[in-house]
Amino acid sequence: MARLRRTLKVVQVLPAMESGGVEQGTLEIAQALTTAGHESVVVSKGGRLVEALERTGSRHVAWDIGRKHPATVLMARRFRRWLAVERPAVLHARSRLPAWVCWLAWRAMPETARPRFVTTVHGLYSVSRYSAIMARGERVIAVSDTARRYVQENYPDIDMTRLARIYRGVDRGRFCRGFSPSDDWLATWRSDFPATVGKDLIVLPGRLTRLKGHRDFVGVMAQLRSTNRDAVGVVVGGIDPRHRAYADEIRQLDGDIVFAGHRTDLREIMAISAAVVSLSRKPESFGRTALEALSLGTPVVGYEHGGVGEILAHIYPDGRVAVGDTAAAAHKLRTILNDPAAAKRSLRDHDFDVARMCAQTIDLYRELVYGTPAEAAGSSAP
């Protein structure tokens, strides 16, 4: 008689469930866990993604565990008691301050009662003792080769057998070549942003902060429009209240750029665009937005570093330019606009798939808790 499939209870911990790559990855793993019959719990302050999380069968526990205040680490004792009651198989920390709370609570538990402790390096954090917590998991997930190198170079004491590179992924059902927005969406977009009608849209996704390269984008568009007057730049991203002065400064630099603000329909915007750009001067650990655009069949021009450079190397090498070279970026965009069909033909197939990411992560959980992934799933042995 076959043994019953072994199930897991996994607790993921992060500051909030508002928006962003960390939150999206948490949601995707949570859904994969419940779909596979496991139990999923997420601990965070809360946010707009909680409804989607709970709708797919996970439980959300509201703790302000990411508040940047010295008192936050004092939650560790209460969190340890909570873990003792919940008894998860896996405790997965996805951000630095929550990871400290988790680790302090976990370390104080009897070894026989501890869950297995996993961390994910989502960002290229400042190198410090504070950031080193992300390398203290019993298994450490790096979201790209860039993130893996960051850990290896900056925390060389880590046992490399504990470090696993699991690429982030894209939902192929939502981000696929041939996707077209609905007629109603198109009509609303044209009504809201008439300056884009009949134009070649060049889109920069990203909140109005200095890290996202808006100044470089202004320079790129000025050079591009000197020869391609039908090109129009579109910035999709809200204003961070902490950077309002910077946002005002960028808005005043060039009247030809459309500022669309925070949107929940970035997929539709990228699908109707001629190209998407990624111009952050600081390397990113992955680059989910670039991957989503490329999966839609929209070419991406981006600086050749970090996760974005890594993704472009796999899917669209022609889109890579040296960091800060706005003239080269404008030239690449000009080439795309002059022959869009050729640019789309240059896009390669890829396996940055969310289903693969989820399967590899759950296999890592199983291996850590039960041994090998195959043993964890049960066998047909009598």
mmCIF file of C-alpha atoms in Angstrom:
data_model
loop_
_atom_site.group_PDB
_atom_site.id
_atom_site.type_symbol
_atom_site.label_atom_id
_atom_site.label_comp_id
_atom_site.label_asym_id
_atom_site.label_seq_id
_atom_site.Cartn_x
_atom_site.Cartn_y
_atom_site.Cartn_z
ATOM 1 C CA MET A 1 0.000 0.000 0.000
ATOM 2 C CA ALA A 2 1.400 3.424 -0.942
ATOM 3 C CA ARG A 3 2.297 5.773 1.861
ATOM 4 C CA LEU A 4 0.273 8.946 2.127
ATOM 5 C CA ARG A 5 1.899 12.024 0.718
ATOM 6 C CA ARG A 6 3.669 13.972 3.441
ATOM 7 C CA THR A 7 2.372 17.494 3.830
ATOM 8 C CA LEU A 8 4.128 20.594 5.056
ATOM 9 C CA LYS A 9 3.134 23.603 7.094
ATOM 10 C CA VAL A 10 5.139 26.617 5.921
ATOM 11 C CA VAL A 11 5.255 30.065 7.528
ATOM 12 C CA GLN A 12 6.582 32.888 5.326
ATOM 13 C CA VAL A 13 7.513 36.161 7.032
ATOM 14 C CA LEU A 14 7.935 39.605 5.437
ATOM 15 C CA PRO A 15 7.196 43.243 6.341
ATOM 16 C CA ALA A 16 3.956 43.712 4.389
ATOM 17 C CA MET A 17 1.819 42.366 1.558
ATOM 18 C CA GLU A 18 1.427 45.569 -0.452
ATOM 19 C CA SER A 19 3.238 45.256 -3.800
ATOM 20 C CA GLY A 20 6.631 44.385 -5.222
ATOM 21 C CA GLY A 21 8.712 41.387 -6.154
ATOM 22 C CA VAL A 22 9.141 39.994 -2.630
ATOM 23 C CA GLU A 23 5.404 40.155 -2.008
ATOM 24 C CA GLN A 24 4.574 38.630 -5.386
ATOM 25 C CA GLY A 25 6.979 35.764 -4.806
ATOM 26 C CA THR A 26 5.478 35.134 -1.376
ATOM 27 C CA LEU A 27 2.000 35.030 -2.895
ATOM 28 C CA GLU A 28 3.106 32.629 -5.631
ATOM 29 C CA ILE A 29 4.742 30.195 -3.210
ATOM 30 C CA ALA A 30 1.735 30.384 -0.884
ATOM 31 C CA GLN A 31 -0.639 29.511 -3.716
ATOM 32 C CA ALA A 32 1.593 26.663 -4.898
ATOM 33 C CA LEU A 33 1.674 25.252 -1.368
ATOM 34 C CA THR A 34 -2.109 25.239 -0.928
ATOM 35 C CA THR A 35 -2.671 23.887 -4.442
ATOM 36 C CA ALA A 36 -0.384 20.967 -3.577
ATOM 37 C CA GLY A 37 -2.294 20.283 -0.340
ATOM 38 C CA HIS A 38 0.184 21.880 2.065
ATOM 39 C CA GLU A 39 -0.648 24.444 4.754
ATOM 40 C CA SER A 40 0.461 28.022 4.124
ATOM 41 C CA VAL A 41 0.694 30.842 6.661
ATOM 42 C CA VAL A 42 2.031 34.332 5.951
ATOM 43 C CA VAL A 43 3.046 36.779 8.691
ATOM 44 C CA SER A 44 3.171 40.472 7.777
ATOM 45 C CA LYS A 45 1.728 43.876 8.598
ATOM 46 C CA GLY A 46 -0.884 43.310 5.890
ATOM 47 C CA GLY A 47 -1.705 45.161 2.694
ATOM 48 C CA ARG A 48 -3.540 45.027 -0.606
ATOM 49 C CA LEU A 49 -2.366 41.485 -1.469
ATOM 50 C CA VAL A 50 -3.814 39.859 1.649
ATOM 51 C CA GLU A 51 -7.186 39.358 -0.028
ATOM 52 C CA ALA A 52 -5.578 37.465 -2.920
ATOM 53 C CA LEU A 53 -3.482 35.460 -0.453
ATOM 54 C CA GLU A 54 -6.475 34.346 1.582
ATOM 55 C CA ARG A 55 -8.588 33.713 -1.511
ATOM 56 C CA THR A 56 -6.152 30.983 -2.564
ATOM 57 C CA GLY A 57 -6.308 29.216 0.789
ATOM 58 C CA SER A 58 -3.498 30.690 2.871
ATOM 59 C CA ARG A 59 -3.886 32.166 6.329
ATOM 60 C CA HIS A 60 -2.564 35.639 7.095
ATOM 61 C CA VAL A 61 -1.385 36.657 10.567
ATOM 62 C CA ALA A 62 -1.049 40.413 11.060
ATOM 63 C CA TRP A 63 2.157 41.358 12.889
ATOM 64 C CA ASP A 64 4.043 44.583 12.255
ATOM 65 C CA ILE A 65 7.230 42.555 12.121
ATOM 66 C CA GLY A 66 9.042 44.789 9.644
ATOM 67 C CA ARG A 67 8.715 48.109 11.484
ATOM 68 C CA LYS A 68 12.152 49.738 11.534
ATOM 69 C CA HIS A 69 12.386 50.374 15.253
ATOM 70 C CA PRO A 70 14.691 48.813 17.871
ATOM 71 C CA ALA A 71 11.643 47.538 19.754
ATOM 72 C CA THR A 72 10.705 45.271 16.848
ATOM 73 C CA VAL A 73 13.334 42.680 17.803
ATOM 74 C CA LEU A 74 11.624 42.412 21.189
ATOM 75 C CA MET A 75 8.847 40.577 19.353
ATOM 76 C CA ALA A 76 11.141 37.560 19.222
ATOM 77 C CA ARG A 77 9.983 36.155 22.557
ATOM 78 C CA ARG A 78 6.304 36.429 21.618
ATOM 79 C CA PHE A 79 7.046 35.069 18.171
ATOM 80 C CA ARG A 80 8.838 32.074 19.690
ATOM 81 C CA ARG A 81 5.737 31.274 21.760
ATOM 82 C CA TRP A 82 3.599 31.605 18.640
ATOM 83 C CA LEU A 83 5.856 29.213 16.735
ATOM 84 C CA ALA A 84 5.627 26.700 19.557
ATOM 85 C CA VAL A 85 1.842 26.706 19.186
ATOM 86 C CA GLU A 86 1.766 26.740 15.370
ATOM 87 C CA ARG A 87 4.513 24.110 14.969
ATOM 88 C CA PRO A 88 5.356 24.783 11.310
ATOM 89 C CA ALA A 89 7.729 22.505 9.462
ATOM 90 C CA VAL A 90 9.418 25.450 7.724
ATOM 91 C CA LEU A 91 9.994 29.069 8.750
ATOM 92 C CA HIS A 92 10.894 31.164 5.694
ATOM 93 C CA ALA A 93 12.146 34.729 6.247
ATOM 94 C CA ARG A 94 12.184 37.065 3.241
ATOM 95 C CA SER A 95 13.439 40.383 4.640
ATOM 96 C CA ARG A 96 16.161 41.471 7.034
ATOM 97 C CA LEU A 97 14.339 42.779 10.094
ATOM 98 C CA PRO A 98 11.729 39.982 10.060
ATOM 99 C CA ALA A 99 14.632 37.549 9.602
ATOM 100 C CA TRP A 100 16.261 38.827 12.794
ATOM 101 C CA VAL A 101 13.018 38.346 14.728
ATOM 102 C CA CYS A 102 12.622 34.867 13.254
ATOM 103 C CA TRP A 103 16.220 33.856 13.945
ATOM 104 C CA LEU A 104 16.203 35.111 17.542
ATOM 105 C CA ALA A 105 12.958 33.252 18.206
ATOM 106 C CA TRP A 106 14.138 30.126 16.379
ATOM 107 C CA ARG A 107 17.505 30.013 18.143
ATOM 108 C CA ALA A 108 15.828 30.093 21.564
ATOM 109 C CA MET A 109 13.632 27.072 20.814
ATOM 110 C CA PRO A 110 14.659 23.525 21.765
ATOM 111 C CA GLU A 111 16.369 21.947 18.779
ATOM 112 C CA THR A 112 13.820 19.142 18.647
ATOM 113 C CA ALA A 113 10.960 21.664 18.434
ATOM 114 C CA ARG A 114 12.424 24.051 15.864
ATOM 115 C CA PRO A 115 11.066 24.411 12.333
ATOM 116 C CA ARG A 116 13.626 24.345 9.558
ATOM 117 C CA PHE A 117 14.838 27.882 8.884
ATOM 118 C CA VAL A 118 15.035 29.225 5.308
ATOM 119 C CA THR A 119 15.987 32.699 4.083
ATOM 120 C CA THR A 120 15.776 34.237 0.614
ATOM 121 C CA VAL A 121 18.232 36.866 -0.610
ATOM 122 C CA HIS A 122 15.912 39.073 -2.670
ATOM 123 C CA GLY A 123 18.172 42.129 -2.805
ATOM 124 C CA LEU A 124 21.782 43.252 -3.006
ATOM 125 C CA TYR A 125 21.727 44.676 0.497
ATOM 126 C CA SER A 126 24.347 46.938 2.026
ATOM 127 C CA VAL A 127 27.055 44.667 3.399
ATOM 128 C CA SER A 128 26.849 44.683 7.188
ATOM 129 C CA ARG A 129 26.217 42.526 10.239
ATOM 130 C CA TYR A 130 22.568 43.536 9.945
ATOM 131 C CA SER A 131 22.338 42.203 6.379
ATOM 132 C CA ALA A 132 24.326 39.056 7.236
ATOM 133 C CA ILE A 133 21.192 37.560 8.791
ATOM 134 C CA MET A 134 19.979 36.699 5.283
ATOM 135 C CA ALA A 135 22.855 34.217 4.977
ATOM 136 C CA ARG A 136 22.053 32.437 8.255
ATOM 137 C CA GLY A 137 19.272 30.192 7.033
ATOM 138 C CA GLU A 138 19.743 26.449 7.172
ATOM 139 C CA ARG A 139 19.125 26.848 3.464
ATOM 140 C CA VAL A 140 19.643 30.193 1.717
ATOM 141 C CA ILE A 141 17.833 30.859 -1.561
ATOM 142 C CA ALA A 142 19.411 33.329 -4.005
ATOM 143 C CA VAL A 143 16.991 34.662 -6.635
ATOM 144 C CA SER A 144 19.620 34.862 -9.401
ATOM 145 C CA ASP A 145 23.275 34.230 -10.114
ATOM 146 C CA THR A 146 23.809 37.901 -9.289
ATOM 147 C CA ALA A 147 22.351 37.351 -5.820
ATOM 148 C CA ARG A 148 24.357 34.147 -5.389
ATOM 149 C CA ARG A 149 27.608 35.953 -6.217
ATOM 150 C CA TYR A 150 26.658 38.721 -3.782
ATOM 151 C CA VAL A 151 26.407 36.156 -0.970
ATOM 152 C CA GLN A 152 29.588 34.323 -1.959
ATOM 153 C CA GLU A 153 31.671 37.492 -2.214
ATOM 154 C CA ASN A 154 30.386 39.310 0.852
ATOM 155 C CA TYR A 155 29.694 36.464 3.294
ATOM 156 C CA PRO A 156 32.462 33.966 2.444
ATOM 157 C CA ASP A 157 32.017 32.037 5.687
ATOM 158 C CA ILE A 158 28.716 30.585 4.468
ATOM 159 C CA ASP A 159 28.715 26.853 3.762
ATOM 160 C CA MET A 160 28.097 26.884 0.017
ATOM 161 C CA THR A 161 26.138 23.641 0.196
ATOM 162 C CA ARG A 162 23.416 25.636 1.982
ATOM 163 C CA LEU A 163 23.102 28.150 -0.881
ATOM 164 C CA ALA A 164 20.610 27.407 -3.651
ATOM 165 C CA ARG A 165 19.971 29.574 -6.702
ATOM 166 C CA ILE A 166 16.279 29.500 -7.599
ATOM 167 C CA TYR A 167 15.375 32.021 -10.278
ATOM 168 C CA ARG A 168 12.181 34.008 -9.906
ATOM 169 C CA GLY A 169 9.617 33.263 -12.591
ATOM 170 C CA VAL A 170 6.805 34.687 -14.644
ATOM 171 C CA ASP A 171 3.248 33.411 -14.964
ATOM 172 C CA ARG A 172 3.192 32.182 -18.574
ATOM 173 C CA GLY A 173 -0.603 32.261 -18.574
ATOM 174 C CA ARG A 174 -0.664 36.009 -17.900
ATOM 175 C CA PHE A 175 2.534 37.100 -19.637
ATOM 176 C CA CYS A 176 2.647 35.466 -23.041
ATOM 177 C CA ARG A 177 3.395 36.541 -26.598
ATOM 178 C CA GLY A 178 0.263 37.526 -28.440
ATOM 179 C CA PHE A 179 -1.501 38.973 -25.422
ATOM 180 C CA SER A 180 -3.600 42.028 -26.315
ATOM 181 C CA PRO A 181 -5.538 44.295 -23.947
ATOM 182 C CA SER A 182 -9.304 44.454 -24.316
ATOM 183 C CA ASP A 183 -10.980 47.084 -26.467
ATOM 184 C CA ASP A 184 -12.477 48.644 -23.331
ATOM 185 C CA TRP A 185 -9.042 48.956 -21.744
ATOM 186 C CA LEU A 186 -7.603 50.514 -24.889
ATOM 187 C CA ALA A 187 -10.432 53.030 -25.091
ATOM 188 C CA THR A 188 -9.936 54.054 -21.465
ATOM 189 C CA TRP A 189 -6.150 54.341 -21.881
ATOM 190 C CA ARG A 190 -6.500 56.542 -24.973
ATOM 191 C CA SER A 191 -9.008 58.728 -23.185
ATOM 192 C CA ASP A 192 -6.816 59.085 -20.090
ATOM 193 C CA PHE A 193 -3.532 59.573 -21.982
ATOM 194 C CA PRO A 194 -4.302 61.128 -25.400
ATOM 195 C CA ALA A 195 -0.633 62.108 -25.865
ATOM 196 C CA THR A 196 0.180 58.415 -26.397
ATOM 197 C CA VAL A 197 -2.350 57.778 -29.187
ATOM 198 C CA GLY A 198 -0.640 56.774 -32.430
ATOM 199 C CA LYS A 199 2.798 56.964 -30.805
ATOM 200 C CA ASP A 200 5.598 54.490 -30.157
ATOM 201 C CA LEU A 201 5.556 54.018 -26.383
ATOM 202 C CA ILE A 202 8.863 53.629 -24.555
ATOM 203 C CA VAL A 203 8.026 52.619 -21.000
ATOM 204 C CA LEU A 204 10.056 52.938 -17.820
ATOM 205 C CA PRO A 205 8.333 51.075 -14.969
ATOM 206 C CA GLY A 206 9.365 52.196 -11.510
ATOM 207 C CA ARG A 207 8.408 54.464 -8.664
ATOM 208 C CA LEU A 208 9.806 57.980 -8.775
ATOM 209 C CA THR A 209 12.953 57.381 -6.738
ATOM 210 C CA ARG A 210 16.573 58.075 -7.676
ATOM 211 C CA LEU A 211 17.375 54.383 -7.986
ATOM 212 C CA LYS A 212 15.157 53.775 -11.019
ATOM 213 C CA GLY A 213 17.044 55.898 -13.534
ATOM 214 C CA HIS A 214 14.472 58.533 -14.442
ATOM 215 C CA ARG A 215 17.153 61.152 -15.137
ATOM 216 C CA ASP A 216 18.830 58.816 -17.592
ATOM 217 C CA PHE A 217 15.443 58.115 -19.157
ATOM 218 C CA VAL A 218 14.906 61.820 -19.814
ATOM 219 C CA GLY A 219 18.281 61.914 -21.561
ATOM 220 C CA VAL A 220 17.559 58.790 -23.597
ATOM 221 C CA MET A 221 14.205 60.115 -24.776
ATOM 222 C CA ALA A 222 15.670 63.500 -25.755
ATOM 223 C CA GLN A 223 18.213 61.736 -27.971
ATOM 224 C CA LEU A 224 15.663 59.316 -29.401
ATOM 225 C CA ARG A 225 13.114 61.993 -30.229
ATOM 226 C CA SER A 226 15.702 63.988 -32.169
ATOM 227 C CA THR A 227 15.255 61.391 -34.930
ATOM 228 C CA ASN A 228 12.030 59.581 -33.975
ATOM 229 C CA ARG A 229 9.374 62.190 -33.261
ATOM 230 C CA ASP A 230 6.656 59.561 -32.821
ATOM 231 C CA ALA A 231 8.411 58.108 -29.765
ATOM 232 C CA VAL A 232 6.927 59.079 -26.415
ATOM 233 C CA GLY A 233 8.284 58.162 -22.991
ATOM 234 C CA VAL A 234 5.915 56.806 -20.361
ATOM 235 C CA VAL A 235 6.841 56.479 -16.682
ATOM 236 C CA VAL A 236 4.651 54.002 -14.806
ATOM 237 C CA GLY A 237 5.102 54.329 -11.052
ATOM 238 C CA GLY A 238 3.787 56.178 -8.063
ATOM 239 C CA ILE A 239 5.437 58.858 -5.977
ATOM 240 C CA ASP A 240 7.115 57.755 -2.776
ATOM 241 C CA PRO A 241 6.169 60.395 -0.156
ATOM 242 C CA ARG A 242 9.787 60.396 1.012
ATOM 243 C CA HIS A 243 10.951 61.429 -2.461
ATOM 244 C CA ARG A 244 8.335 63.965 -3.483
ATOM 245 C CA ALA A 245 10.916 66.705 -4.157
ATOM 246 C CA TYR A 246 12.784 64.377 -6.525
ATOM 247 C CA ALA A 247 9.540 63.473 -8.276
ATOM 248 C CA ASP A 248 8.715 67.153 -8.796
ATOM 249 C CA GLU A 249 12.219 67.734 -10.152
ATOM 250 C CA ILE A 250 11.919 64.902 -12.693
ATOM 251 C CA ARG A 251 8.475 66.026 -13.838
ATOM 252 C CA GLN A 252 9.883 69.467 -14.675
ATOM 253 C CA LEU A 253 12.765 68.182 -16.792
ATOM 254 C CA ASP A 254 10.862 67.229 -19.942
ATOM 255 C CA GLY A 255 7.315 67.897 -21.000
ATOM 256 C CA ASP A 256 7.316 65.092 -23.594
ATOM 257 C CA ILE A 257 7.267 62.314 -21.002
ATOM 258 C CA VAL A 258 3.913 61.010 -19.782
ATOM 259 C CA PHE A 259 3.715 60.226 -16.058
ATOM 260 C CA ALA A 260 1.035 57.570 -15.623
ATOM 261 C CA GLY A 261 1.393 57.207 -11.840
ATOM 262 C CA HIS A 262 0.842 53.980 -9.945
ATOM 263 C CA ARG A 263 -0.997 51.438 -12.093
ATOM 264 C CA THR A 264 -2.262 47.910 -11.630
ATOM 265 C CA ASP A 265 -2.344 47.302 -15.409
ATOM 266 C CA LEU A 266 1.374 47.353 -16.213
ATOM 267 C CA ARG A 267 0.955 44.159 -18.246
ATOM 268 C CA GLU A 268 -1.446 45.905 -20.617
ATOM 269 C CA ILE A 269 0.765 48.992 -20.887
ATOM 270 C CA MET A 270 3.869 46.926 -21.701
ATOM 271 C CA ALA A 271 1.909 44.874 -24.244
ATOM 272 C CA ILE A 272 1.073 47.978 -26.324
ATOM 273 C CA SER A 273 4.575 49.442 -25.986
ATOM 274 C CA ALA A 274 7.331 49.470 -28.574
ATOM 275 C CA ALA A 275 9.942 48.842 -25.875
ATOM 276 C CA VAL A 276 10.521 48.825 -22.132
ATOM 277 C CA VAL A 277 13.663 50.233 -20.528
ATOM 278 C CA SER A 278 15.522 49.419 -17.310
ATOM 279 C CA LEU A 279 18.003 52.159 -16.424
ATOM 280 C CA SER A 280 18.743 51.735 -12.738
ATOM 281 C CA ARG A 281 22.317 52.777 -11.930
ATOM 282 C CA LYS A 282 22.281 50.354 -8.999
ATOM 283 C CA PRO A 283 22.166 46.668 -9.992
ATOM 284 C CA GLU A 284 19.041 44.770 -9.053
ATOM 285 C CA SER A 285 19.025 41.214 -7.787
ATOM 286 C CA PHE A 286 16.591 40.018 -10.446
ATOM 287 C CA GLY A 287 14.391 42.246 -12.616
ATOM 288 C CA ARG A 288 10.876 40.847 -12.708
ATOM 289 C CA THR A 289 9.429 43.686 -14.800
ATOM 290 C CA ALA A 290 12.021 43.196 -17.548
ATOM 291 C CA LEU A 291 11.203 39.484 -17.609
ATOM 292 C CA GLU A 292 7.471 40.156 -17.823
ATOM 293 C CA ALA A 293 7.944 42.556 -20.745
ATOM 294 C CA LEU A 294 10.149 40.109 -22.646
ATOM 295 C CA SER A 295 7.644 37.315 -22.021
ATOM 296 C CA LEU A 296 4.964 39.492 -23.619
ATOM 297 C CA GLY A 297 7.216 39.871 -26.665
ATOM 298 C CA THR A 298 8.158 43.476 -25.916
ATOM 299 C CA PRO A 299 11.890 44.219 -26.372
ATOM 300 C CA VAL A 300 13.780 45.554 -23.354
ATOM 301 C CA VAL A 301 16.778 47.863 -23.381
ATOM 302 C CA GLY A 302 18.615 47.854 -20.075
ATOM 303 C CA TYR A 303 21.895 48.431 -18.334
ATOM 304 C CA GLU A 304 24.090 45.360 -18.434
ATOM 305 C CA HIS A 305 24.461 44.611 -14.754
ATOM 306 C CA GLY A 306 22.679 42.759 -12.007
ATOM 307 C CA GLY A 307 19.640 40.614 -12.589
ATOM 308 C CA VAL A 308 18.393 42.659 -15.541
ATOM 309 C CA GLY A 309 21.658 42.104 -17.402
ATOM 310 C CA GLU A 310 21.407 38.419 -16.552
ATOM 311 C CA ILE A 311 17.867 38.147 -17.944
ATOM 312 C CA LEU A 312 18.783 40.063 -21.095
ATOM 313 C CA ALA A 313 21.787 37.778 -21.667
ATOM 314 C CA HIS A 314 19.409 34.803 -21.668
ATOM 315 C CA ILE A 315 16.526 36.247 -23.683
ATOM 316 C CA TYR A 316 17.484 39.410 -25.590
ATOM 317 C CA PRO A 317 21.242 40.037 -25.680
ATOM 318 C CA ASP A 318 20.766 42.879 -28.188
ATOM 319 C CA GLY A 319 19.057 44.902 -25.449
ATOM 320 C CA ARG A 320 22.160 45.249 -23.257
ATOM 321 C CA VAL A 321 24.016 48.552 -22.922
ATOM 322 C CA ALA A 322 26.797 49.716 -20.617
ATOM 323 C CA VAL A 323 25.687 51.365 -17.396
ATOM 324 C CA GLY A 324 25.113 55.074 -17.936
ATOM 325 C CA ASP A 325 25.492 54.958 -21.726
ATOM 326 C CA THR A 326 22.337 56.831 -22.684
ATOM 327 C CA ALA A 327 23.526 57.314 -26.272
ATOM 328 C CA ALA A 328 23.801 53.537 -26.726
ATOM 329 C CA ALA A 329 20.359 53.053 -25.152
ATOM 330 C CA ALA A 330 18.842 55.605 -27.548
ATOM 331 C CA HIS A 331 20.572 53.862 -30.476
ATOM 332 C CA LYS A 332 19.179 50.466 -29.411
ATOM 333 C CA LEU A 333 15.676 51.925 -29.149
ATOM 334 C CA ARG A 334 16.051 53.602 -32.560
ATOM 335 C CA THR A 335 16.975 50.213 -34.062
ATOM 336 C CA ILE A 336 13.908 48.613 -32.466
ATOM 337 C CA LEU A 337 11.569 51.336 -33.759
ATOM 338 C CA ASN A 338 13.038 51.124 -37.260
ATOM 339 C CA ASP A 339 12.410 47.367 -37.487
ATOM 340 C CA PRO A 340 10.118 46.150 -34.674
ATOM 341 C CA ALA A 341 9.500 42.779 -36.334
ATOM 342 C CA ALA A 342 13.225 41.994 -36.381
ATOM 343 C CA ALA A 343 13.537 42.948 -32.712
ATOM 344 C CA LYS A 344 10.698 40.613 -31.740
ATOM 345 C CA ARG A 345 12.243 37.785 -33.773
ATOM 346 C CA SER A 346 15.446 38.218 -31.766
ATOM 347 C CA LEU A 347 13.708 37.337 -28.500
ATOM 348 C CA ARG A 348 14.675 33.875 -27.291
ATOM 349 C CA ASP A 349 12.511 31.378 -25.458
ATOM 350 C CA HIS A 350 13.247 31.039 -21.752
ATOM 351 C CA ASP A 351 12.466 28.907 -18.729
ATOM 352 C CA PHE A 352 12.047 31.651 -16.106
ATOM 353 C CA ASP A 353 8.739 30.077 -15.176
ATOM 354 C CA VAL A 354 6.821 30.611 -11.938
ATOM 355 C CA ALA A 355 5.730 26.961 -11.846
ATOM 356 C CA ARG A 356 9.367 25.888 -11.970
ATOM 357 C CA MET A 357 10.285 28.382 -9.243
ATOM 358 C CA CYS A 358 7.519 27.090 -6.978
ATOM 359 C CA ALA A 359 8.356 23.434 -7.599
ATOM 360 C CA GLN A 360 12.049 23.987 -6.836
ATOM 361 C CA THR A 361 11.224 25.922 -3.650
ATOM 362 C CA ILE A 362 8.821 23.274 -2.358
ATOM 363 C CA ASP A 363 11.372 20.580 -3.206
ATOM 364 C CA LEU A 364 13.909 22.507 -1.114
ATOM 365 C CA TYR A 365 11.432 22.583 1.788
ATOM 366 C CA ARG A 366 10.795 18.847 1.458
ATOM 367 C CA GLU A 367 14.460 17.980 1.302
ATOM 368 C CA LEU A 368 15.204 20.081 4.370
ATOM 369 C CA VAL A 369 12.357 18.583 6.404
ATOM 370 C CA TYR A 370 12.186 14.985 5.222
ATOM 371 C CA GLY A 371 15.349 14.162 3.307
ATOM 372 C CA THR A 372 15.155 13.973 -0.480
ATOM 373 C CA PRO A 373 12.234 15.488 -2.392
ATOM 374 C CA ALA A 374 11.235 12.031 -3.623
ATOM 375 C CA GLU A 375 11.066 10.643 -0.060
ATOM 376 C CA ALA A 376 9.053 13.648 1.037
ATOM 377 C CA ALA A 377 6.419 13.054 -1.611
ATOM 378 C CA GLY A 378 5.926 9.480 -0.477
ATOM 379 C CA SER A 379 6.679 6.305 -2.426
ATOM 380 C CA SER A 380 4.961 3.191 -3.680
ATOM 381 C CA ALA A 381 6.987 0.966 -1.348
ATOM 382 C CA PRO A 382 4.875 -1.334 0.862
#
